[in-house]
PDB file of C-alpha atoms in Angstrom:
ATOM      1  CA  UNK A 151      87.855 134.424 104.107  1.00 55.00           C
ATOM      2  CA  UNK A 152      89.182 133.012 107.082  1.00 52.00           C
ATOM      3  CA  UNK A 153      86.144 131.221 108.336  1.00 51.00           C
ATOM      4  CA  UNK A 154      85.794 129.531 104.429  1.00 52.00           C
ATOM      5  CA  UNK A 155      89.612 128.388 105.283  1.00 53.00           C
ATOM      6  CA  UNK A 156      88.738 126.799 108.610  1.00 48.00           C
ATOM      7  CA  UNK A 157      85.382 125.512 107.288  1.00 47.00           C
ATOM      8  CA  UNK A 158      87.756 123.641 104.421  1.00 50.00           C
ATOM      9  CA  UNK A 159      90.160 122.695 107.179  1.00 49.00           C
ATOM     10  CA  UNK A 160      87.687 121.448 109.588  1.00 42.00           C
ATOM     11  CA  UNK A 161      86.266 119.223 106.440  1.00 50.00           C
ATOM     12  CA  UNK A 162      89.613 117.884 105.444  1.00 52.00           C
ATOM     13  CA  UNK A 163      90.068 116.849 109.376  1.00 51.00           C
ATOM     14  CA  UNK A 164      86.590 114.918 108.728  1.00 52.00           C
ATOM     15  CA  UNK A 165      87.511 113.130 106.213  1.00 71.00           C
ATOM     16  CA  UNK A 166      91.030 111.977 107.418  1.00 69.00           C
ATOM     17  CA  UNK A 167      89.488 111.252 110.374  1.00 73.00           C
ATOM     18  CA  UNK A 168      86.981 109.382 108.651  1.00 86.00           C
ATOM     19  CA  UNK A 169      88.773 107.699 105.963  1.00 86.00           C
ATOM     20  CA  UNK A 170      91.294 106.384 109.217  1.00 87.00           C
ATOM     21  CA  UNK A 171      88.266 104.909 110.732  1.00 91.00           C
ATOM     22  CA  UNK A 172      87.482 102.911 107.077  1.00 90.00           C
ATOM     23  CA  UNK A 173      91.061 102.344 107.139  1.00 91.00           C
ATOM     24  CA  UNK A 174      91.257 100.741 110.221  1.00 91.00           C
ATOM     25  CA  UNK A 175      88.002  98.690 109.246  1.00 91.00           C
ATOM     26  CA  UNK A 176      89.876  97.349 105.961  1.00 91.00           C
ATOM     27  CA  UNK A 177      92.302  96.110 107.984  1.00 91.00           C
ATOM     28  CA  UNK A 178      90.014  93.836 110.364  1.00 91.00           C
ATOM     29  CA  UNK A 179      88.549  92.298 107.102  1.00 92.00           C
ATOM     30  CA  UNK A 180      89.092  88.838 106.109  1.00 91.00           C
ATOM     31  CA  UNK A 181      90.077  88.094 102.939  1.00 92.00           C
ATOM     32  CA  UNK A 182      87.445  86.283 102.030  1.00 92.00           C
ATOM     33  CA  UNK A 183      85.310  89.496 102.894  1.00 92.00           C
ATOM     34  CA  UNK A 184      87.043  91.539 100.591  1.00 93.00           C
ATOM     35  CA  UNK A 185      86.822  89.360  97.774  1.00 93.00           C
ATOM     36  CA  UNK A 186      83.663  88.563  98.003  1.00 92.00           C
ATOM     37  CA  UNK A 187      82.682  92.255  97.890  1.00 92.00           C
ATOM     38  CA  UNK A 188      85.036  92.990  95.357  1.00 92.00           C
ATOM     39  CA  UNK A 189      83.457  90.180  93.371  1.00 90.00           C
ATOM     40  CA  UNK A 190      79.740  91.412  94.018  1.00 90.00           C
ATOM     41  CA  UNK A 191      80.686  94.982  92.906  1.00 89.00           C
ATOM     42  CA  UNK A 192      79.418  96.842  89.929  1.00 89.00           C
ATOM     43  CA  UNK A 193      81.271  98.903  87.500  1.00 88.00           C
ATOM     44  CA  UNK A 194      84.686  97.734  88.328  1.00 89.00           C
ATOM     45  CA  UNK A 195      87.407  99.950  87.695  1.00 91.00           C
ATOM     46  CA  UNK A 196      90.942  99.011  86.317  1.00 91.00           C
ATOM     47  CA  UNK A 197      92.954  98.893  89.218  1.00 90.00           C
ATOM     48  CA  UNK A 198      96.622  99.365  88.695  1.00 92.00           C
ATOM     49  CA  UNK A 199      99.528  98.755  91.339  1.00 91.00           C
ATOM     50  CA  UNK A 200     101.592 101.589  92.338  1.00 93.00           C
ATOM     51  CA  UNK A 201     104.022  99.792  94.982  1.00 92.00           C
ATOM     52  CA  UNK A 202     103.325  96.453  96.219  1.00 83.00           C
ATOM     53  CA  UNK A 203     101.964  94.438  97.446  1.00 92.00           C
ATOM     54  CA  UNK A 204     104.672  94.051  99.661  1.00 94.00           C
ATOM     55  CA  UNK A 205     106.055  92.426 103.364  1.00 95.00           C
ATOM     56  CA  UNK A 206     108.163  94.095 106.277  1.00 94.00           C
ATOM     57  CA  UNK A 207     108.476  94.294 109.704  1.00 94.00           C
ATOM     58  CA  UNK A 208     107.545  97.111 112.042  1.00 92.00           C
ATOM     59  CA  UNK A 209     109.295  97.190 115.492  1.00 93.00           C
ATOM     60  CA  UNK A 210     106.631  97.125 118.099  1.00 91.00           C
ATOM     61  CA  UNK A 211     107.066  99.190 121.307  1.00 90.00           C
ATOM     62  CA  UNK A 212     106.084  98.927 124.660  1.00 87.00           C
ATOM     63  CA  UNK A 213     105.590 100.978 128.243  1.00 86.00           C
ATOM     64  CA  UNK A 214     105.856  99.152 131.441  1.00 84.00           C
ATOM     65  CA  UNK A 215     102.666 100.934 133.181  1.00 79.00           C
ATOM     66  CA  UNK A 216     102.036 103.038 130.474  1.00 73.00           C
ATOM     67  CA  UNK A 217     104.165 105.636 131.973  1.00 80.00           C
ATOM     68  CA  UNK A 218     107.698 104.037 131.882  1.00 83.00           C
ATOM     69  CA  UNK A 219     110.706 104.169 129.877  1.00 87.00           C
ATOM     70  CA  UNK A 220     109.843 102.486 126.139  1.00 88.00           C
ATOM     71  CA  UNK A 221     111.060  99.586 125.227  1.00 89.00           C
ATOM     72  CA  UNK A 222     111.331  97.464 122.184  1.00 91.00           C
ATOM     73  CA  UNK A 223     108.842  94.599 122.765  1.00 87.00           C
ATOM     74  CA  UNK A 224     109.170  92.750 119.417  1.00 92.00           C
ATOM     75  CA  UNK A 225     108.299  92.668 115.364  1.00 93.00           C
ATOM     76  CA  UNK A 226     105.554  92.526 113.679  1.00 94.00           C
ATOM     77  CA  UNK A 227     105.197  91.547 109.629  1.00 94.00           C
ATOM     78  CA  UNK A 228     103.163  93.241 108.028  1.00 95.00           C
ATOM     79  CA  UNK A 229     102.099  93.735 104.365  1.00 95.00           C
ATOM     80  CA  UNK A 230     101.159  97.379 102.655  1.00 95.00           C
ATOM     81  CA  UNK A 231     100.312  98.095  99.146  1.00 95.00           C
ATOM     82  CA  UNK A 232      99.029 101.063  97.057  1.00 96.00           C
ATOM     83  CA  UNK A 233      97.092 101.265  94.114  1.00 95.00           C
ATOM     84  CA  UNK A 234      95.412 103.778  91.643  1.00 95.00           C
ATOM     85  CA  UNK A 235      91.881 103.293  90.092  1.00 92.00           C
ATOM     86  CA  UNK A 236      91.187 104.305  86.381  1.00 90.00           C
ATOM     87  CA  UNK A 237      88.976 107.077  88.060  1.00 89.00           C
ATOM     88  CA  UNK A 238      91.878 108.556  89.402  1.00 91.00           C
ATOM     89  CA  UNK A 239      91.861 107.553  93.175  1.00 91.00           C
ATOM     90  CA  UNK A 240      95.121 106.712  94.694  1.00 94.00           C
ATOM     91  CA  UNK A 241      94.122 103.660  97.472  1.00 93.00           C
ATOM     92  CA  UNK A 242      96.500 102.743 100.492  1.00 95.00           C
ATOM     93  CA  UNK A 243      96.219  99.810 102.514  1.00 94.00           C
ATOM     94  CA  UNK A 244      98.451  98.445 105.732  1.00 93.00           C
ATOM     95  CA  UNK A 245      97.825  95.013 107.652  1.00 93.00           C
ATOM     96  CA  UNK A 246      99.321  92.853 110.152  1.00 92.00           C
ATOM     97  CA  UNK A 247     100.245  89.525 108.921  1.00 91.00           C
ATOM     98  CA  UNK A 248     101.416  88.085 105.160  1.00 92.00           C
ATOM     99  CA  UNK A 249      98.443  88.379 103.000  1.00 92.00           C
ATOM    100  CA  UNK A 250      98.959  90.342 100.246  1.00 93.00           C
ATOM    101  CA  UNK A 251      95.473  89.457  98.365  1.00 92.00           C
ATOM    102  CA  UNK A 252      93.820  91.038 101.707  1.00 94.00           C
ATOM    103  CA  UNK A 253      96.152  94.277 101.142  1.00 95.00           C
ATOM    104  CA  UNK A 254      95.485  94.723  97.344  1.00 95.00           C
ATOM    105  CA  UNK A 255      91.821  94.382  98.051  1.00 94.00           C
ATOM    106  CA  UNK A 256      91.283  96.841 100.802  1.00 94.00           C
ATOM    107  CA  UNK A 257      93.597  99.186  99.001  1.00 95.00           C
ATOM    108  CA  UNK A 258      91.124  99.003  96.162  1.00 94.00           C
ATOM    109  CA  UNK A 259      88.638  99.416  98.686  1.00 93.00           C
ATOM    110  CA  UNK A 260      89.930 102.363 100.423  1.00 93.00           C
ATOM    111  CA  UNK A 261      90.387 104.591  96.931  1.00 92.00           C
ATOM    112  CA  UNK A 262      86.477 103.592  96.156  1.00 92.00           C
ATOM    113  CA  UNK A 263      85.817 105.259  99.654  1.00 92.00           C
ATOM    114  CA  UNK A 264      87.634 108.576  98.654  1.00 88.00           C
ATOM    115  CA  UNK A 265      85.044 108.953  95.687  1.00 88.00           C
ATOM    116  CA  UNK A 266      82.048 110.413  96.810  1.00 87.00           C
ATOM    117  CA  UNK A 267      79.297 108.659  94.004  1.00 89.00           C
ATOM    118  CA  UNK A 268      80.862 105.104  95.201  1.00 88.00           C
ATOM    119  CA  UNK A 269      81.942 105.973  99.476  1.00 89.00           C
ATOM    120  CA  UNK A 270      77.895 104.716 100.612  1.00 89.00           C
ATOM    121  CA  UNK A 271      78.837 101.943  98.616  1.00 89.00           C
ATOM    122  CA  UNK A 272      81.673 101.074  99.967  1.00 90.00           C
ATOM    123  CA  UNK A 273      80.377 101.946 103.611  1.00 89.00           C
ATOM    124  CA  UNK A 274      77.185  99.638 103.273  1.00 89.00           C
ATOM    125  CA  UNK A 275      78.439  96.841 101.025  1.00 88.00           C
ATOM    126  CA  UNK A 276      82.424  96.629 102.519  1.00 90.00           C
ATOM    127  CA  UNK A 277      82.678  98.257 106.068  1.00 91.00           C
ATOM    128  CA  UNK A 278      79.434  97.898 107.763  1.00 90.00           C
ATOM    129  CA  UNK A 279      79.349  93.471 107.341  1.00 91.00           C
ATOM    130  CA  UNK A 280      82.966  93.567 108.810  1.00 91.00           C
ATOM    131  CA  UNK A 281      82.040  96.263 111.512  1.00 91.00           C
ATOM    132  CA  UNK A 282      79.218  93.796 112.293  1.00 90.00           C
ATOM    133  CA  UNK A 283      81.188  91.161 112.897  1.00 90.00           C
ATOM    134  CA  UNK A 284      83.762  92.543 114.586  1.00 88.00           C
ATOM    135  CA  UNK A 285      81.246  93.522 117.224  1.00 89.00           C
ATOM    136  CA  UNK A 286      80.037  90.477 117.483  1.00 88.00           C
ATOM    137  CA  UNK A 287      83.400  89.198 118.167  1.00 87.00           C
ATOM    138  CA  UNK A 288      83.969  91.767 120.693  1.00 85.00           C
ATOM    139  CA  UNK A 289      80.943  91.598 122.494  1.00 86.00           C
ATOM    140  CA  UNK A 290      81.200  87.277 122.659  1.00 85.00           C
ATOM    141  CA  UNK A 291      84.659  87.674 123.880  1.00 86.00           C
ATOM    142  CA  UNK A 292      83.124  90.353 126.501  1.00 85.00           C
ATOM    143  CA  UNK A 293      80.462  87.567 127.739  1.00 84.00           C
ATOM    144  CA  UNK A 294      82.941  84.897 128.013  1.00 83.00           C
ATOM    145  CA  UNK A 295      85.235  86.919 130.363  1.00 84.00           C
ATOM    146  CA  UNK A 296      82.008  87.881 132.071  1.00 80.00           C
ATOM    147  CA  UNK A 297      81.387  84.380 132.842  1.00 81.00           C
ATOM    148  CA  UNK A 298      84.849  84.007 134.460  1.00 82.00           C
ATOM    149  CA  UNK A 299      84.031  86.597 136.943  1.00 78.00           C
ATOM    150  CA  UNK A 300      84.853  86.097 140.075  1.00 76.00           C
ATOM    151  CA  UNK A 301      82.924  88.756 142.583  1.00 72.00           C
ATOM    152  CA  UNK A 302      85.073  88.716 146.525  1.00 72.00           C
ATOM    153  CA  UNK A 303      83.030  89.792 149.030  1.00 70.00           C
ATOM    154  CA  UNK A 304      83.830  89.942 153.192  1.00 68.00           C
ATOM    155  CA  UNK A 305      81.259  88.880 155.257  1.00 66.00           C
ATOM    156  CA  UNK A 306      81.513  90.553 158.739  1.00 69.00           C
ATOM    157  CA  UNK A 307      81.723  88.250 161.781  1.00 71.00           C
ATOM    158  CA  UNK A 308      79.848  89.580 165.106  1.00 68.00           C
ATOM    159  CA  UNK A 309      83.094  89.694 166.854  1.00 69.00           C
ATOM    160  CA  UNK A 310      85.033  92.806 167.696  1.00 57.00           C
TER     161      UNK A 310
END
């Protein structure tokens, strides 16, 4: 009995620790990606707001040296919303920045994940284009800071 318990524990872990991961992805998307996907996908379902969208702040904190005393560094808007399919999912979605068309959409997004028949859907059609890019991004910025590298070498002079 216990092993079933941490089997179904390990599982949940998973699957937070997945769904975070799509999460995170949602909230690197363009708009434009998520409405383009939304507008591609079959079998929509009614989609109806439970809070939001909706605009705040968050205070943003900082560590001088990653070990020091924290400090408040600044704000940050940001815009959340949550929504609930007609299948019965319950989607929530946070970003950086004002756009609430973004938030609604990867809300959506996020509650299609948490359904099994429609989650490879969501994975190939939704995440794995903006996990592409993002890469891409990451790995041009990567070359372009490689190019500013500056290597310092001594040369050794025959006197002693």
């Amino acid at each position: 009995m216990a092993k079933q318990e941490n089997m179904a524990a390990s599982e949940t872990a998973i699957d937070e620790t997945s769904r975070g991961e799509a999460m995170a992805v949602l909230a690197r998307a363009t708009q434009a990606e998520l409405e383009a996907a939304w507008s591609d996908w079959r079998d929509k379902p009614e989609v109806e707001p439970v809070r939001g969208p909706e605009t705040g702040l968050v205070m943003l904190r900082g560590r001088i040296g990653g070990g020091g005393s924290p400090f408040n560094f600044g704000e940050a808007t940001v815009t959340r919303a949550t929504v609930r399919l007609s299948t019965g999912q319950v989607g929530h979605a946070y970003a950086l920045g004002t756009s609430k068309g973004k938030v609604r959409y990867a809300a959506i997004f996020d509650a299609l994940w948490q359904d099994e028949q429609t989650r490879d859907d969501v994975e190939d059609a939704v995440l794995a284009p903006v996990r592409r890019r993002v890469q891409a991004r990451n790995e041009s910025r990567a070359a372009e800071a490689a190019a500013t590298k500056v290597d310092f070498f001594t040369m050794v002079r025959g006197e002693d």
